[in-house]
Amino acid sequence: MTKSRKRPLELWHLISIAITLLYLLFLIVPMFNILKESVYENGRFTLKYFIQFFSEPYYFNTILNSFKISIATTLFSLLVGVPLAYLYNLYRIHGRSVVQVLIILSSMSAPFVGAYAWILLLGRYGLITKFFAELGIALPSIYGFRGVVLVLTTRLYPLVFMYVSGALRNVDNSLLEASQNLGVSGVKRFFKVVVPLCTPSILAAALMVFMRAMADFGTPLLIGEGYRTFPVEIYKQYVGETSQNYNFAAAISVIAIVITAIVFLVQKVASEKFSFKMNALHSIERKKAKPVTSFFIHAYTYIVVAISMLPQVYLVYCSFRNTNAFGNFTKGLSLNSYKNAWKYVRTALPNTLIIGLSTMVIVVLMSILIAYMVVRRKNTMNNVLDTMSMIPYIIPGSVIGIALVLTFSKGWLVLTGTMAIMIIAMVIRRIPYTIRSSVAVLQQIPITTEEASISLGASKLKTFFKVTTPMMASGIVSGAILSWVSIITELSASIMLYSARTQTLTLSIYVLVSRGTDGAACAVSTILLLFTVISLALFMRVSKNKDIVM
Amino acid sequence: MSINIIIKNAVKRYGDVVIIPDLSLDIKKGEFFTLLGPSGCGKTTLLRMIAGFNTIEGGDFYFNETRINDLNPAKRNIGMVFQNYAVFPHMTVRGNVAFGLKNRKMSKEEIKKRTDEFLELMKIKEYENRLPERLSGGQQQRVALARALAVHPDVLLMDEPLSNLDAKLRVEMREVIKEIQNKIGITTVYVTHDQEEAMAISDRIAVMDKGVIQQIGTPKVLYHRPANLFVATFIGKTNVLDGKIYEENGEKGVMLENAKFPMKNLNDLAVDGLNVKLSIRPEEFVICEHGCGSLKGIVEDSVFLGLNTQYFVRLESGEKVQITRESSIEDTIEKNSEVEISVKTDKINVFSEDGQRALIG
């Protein structure tokens, strides 16, 4: 008997070793440092920060608050998103493609920008507030819990919409007809047939919304006021309102990771219970509803879209309003805000482009390699790599920020204040998503195509570049564009890491908002929106409007 | 250019599961050789071991005198055609056919000439600039075949190449494959689970079950003289009945119910009183209305198929058999009529009770 296929060290082994080392250096070591920082002070082991956190309601409440916000946001997002997806996919709606683009677009803005716009509309001196005040009606306050949930819901329900729409596209029309044939139709059918069919996607979307709401940092910071959530608390401890306390920030981070990990595992178990495969031979035909029904369908859809687009539109409008020397709005229109914003944009725009593009290139390259190794070359090391690559999925951005600062502010590799550390943070935050989508793309490509290439005499490396990569291309490019959009609107990690030299557009907006320079903030937001719109248009072209999964 | 393939004591395991325990095979030069068997019998596994896409846990594989066990699949000079075509979706038809040639040291003119030759041979020249998504399944399979043959491989391996096509196209492509193979004379190993397809196309067939070769032979031998009950039932249609060997006055034969059928070709294993399984194909029964046969039965149903008529007959023992008879204008036998049946003893097959051994010859 011969033991065959015992090959010498291949190029692929070297690649997986190299990537594993990168993960160790930039993810595992920083995470370990966070853990260390949370229990070591001045070289001594201590649990005092954990004890402090759990014994003082002031701190402990931040976690409770985060939970309340995440649960409320998830619930409202499902309540808005699931019916919207249902109506959108089952009935004819005028301007459906515009509706879809707007829904996607409203999910792509930086959340705190939305919060800021809502303050301009419904805040103490907001447009709508003032309008109603003149009528003698006092609107409920937007600050605190309600505002955070409103802002997060308007931004996150599109995820539910997209996931459920994706599921509905795989529902065969005959399933709906069969249920009608068996006497179940209308609302009853929605709850008895459609919702159960979409349960796996609904669960996946719910997890996504929950995680994002939990980790979101900009929204509660701006609109939460006294309502403190833990990402805000981490930031406060880190920048030190009173005094900097890395140990305490690290302790809160560890608690946050444990919580998100638990949520992630619970969802995983739940979704495995509900998992099944669907494939539509004949996808659902969109029906024309009866006039009255049709009116309500349109009203619902348009109102949801209008509310979620309102902040964006209002920011664009504000950016053209006249401002005085302090940057406050006065009567009339002008381009003053753009002039004022220029001094920020001049450095922030190149920074955004450099950080965004380099991150995108690194993320795409690494995702292709990792996906290939995970799918096509299963071995222990690559399985470890697969698991490692999913870790950032459950780590809030602000925690990644702190972990990197702790690790790379001293020692042999000092990166703080550089562009490199920003890029590293973005890569870590984004890579789990891109790897997942690359893996999905690769799994759809039959392995025989690659075998055909090898049997025709092409080497494995040549097969990878000439056959595998081109076939993955369209899926990867569309994934990359989505990555790009989320990179340029990222705040929670970059706010911990940026310096004057590495300020991006999103950070500029944050700085301008916190200084109260409303006009310029609106102008930069508009520029960012423009970028997002262009990227989205590009995405639509490349992906031919297939499923968008973020 | 063509070669013979010798496989000695091949073993395939996935972990503790043995797919192929011990398999030896000798495929002749230029032969159209088919691996036939139900799904999960290990036929595709064996093919992929020859191709180099599956590891080999034991035994030796030779192309002529060269041992290929550890040879890189890219260096085996094999043409392979896959069930799902595996045509490169991002390349044109021409790009697909030329792909293998570009991996060899060939001049541009040579590549073009060779590509043209095979595009024309497979009658796909008119689609040369199309992307595969704009081709039908049959056309894609032509591209796959042209691509595999263009590199002048030593061996052509085909893994259920027709199973994704519709019935009519399947017959058409089967003839194309046979014709091309004849023309080029390349050693071909073909995998299928469709016995009719295997019979139509092959020089020799290896019938496999549970990783073991049950019989190797020409289509004719497999049909007429199957080595065991599995082959008898897998190839073509047959009725399996319980019988007994009898021996009286130096004459041997089989007893079916109370009818005795003397046979000349029983071997020494067939001893008096042995319980046996009889494999009688529908056309090996003869229905006669008056007194020729010793078996009796009642016609329960009949299906008119044009050339033939199928009769479903309940024997006296209660067993149901299928009988084929050439159709003629007047004589469709009415339902529920009683018939007498005889058997063509020179054609039927007799096996040991466990179905493992043939008692003929």
XYZ file of C-alpha atoms in Angstrom, chain A residues 1-7 446-460 462-463 466-468 470-471, chain B residues 13 48 52-53 55-58 67 69-70 73-74 78 80 82 84 86 88-91 99-100 102-104 147 151:
58
model
C 0.000 0.000 0.000
C 1.240 3.431 -0.837
C 0.552 6.627 0.976
C -0.138 9.052 -1.805
C -0.653 12.786 -1.988
C 1.926 13.671 0.625
C 2.966 16.870 -1.048
C -19.237 23.543 -8.921
C -15.805 22.144 -8.130
C -15.851 20.248 -11.424
C -15.198 23.500 -13.265
C -11.865 23.761 -11.514
C -11.202 20.067 -12.023
C -11.863 20.504 -15.724
C -9.198 23.182 -15.794
C -6.682 20.997 -13.950
C -7.373 17.996 -16.153
C -6.641 20.255 -19.132
C -3.151 20.760 -17.778
C -3.502 24.052 -15.889
C -1.699 24.204 -12.560
C -3.646 24.801 -9.347
C -3.268 29.061 -12.719
C -6.699 27.511 -12.196
C -7.847 32.016 -14.573
C -10.959 30.093 -13.590
C -11.927 30.457 -9.935
C -13.070 35.317 -12.668
C -16.115 33.224 -11.805
C -11.715 4.788 1.975
C -12.101 10.253 -10.133
C -6.475 12.118 -9.887
C -9.207 14.066 -8.085
C -6.895 10.073 -3.250
C -5.943 6.429 -3.656
C -5.766 4.520 -0.380
C -4.266 1.409 -1.848
C 2.356 4.123 -12.499
C -0.858 7.016 -8.420
C 1.146 10.066 -7.432
C -3.840 15.394 -12.305
C -2.657 18.206 -14.546
C -6.585 13.091 -19.499
C -12.548 14.742 -18.829
C -18.419 16.159 -16.401
C -22.681 19.357 -15.174
C -18.167 22.305 -16.170
C -16.055 27.855 -18.014
C -18.876 30.411 -17.850
C -16.609 33.414 -18.247
C -14.997 32.275 -21.501
C -7.965 26.598 -22.774
C -6.146 23.274 -22.531
C -2.788 27.277 -24.032
C -1.403 25.281 -21.120
C 0.937 23.491 -23.499
C -12.460 20.977 -24.991
C -5.608 18.425 -26.104
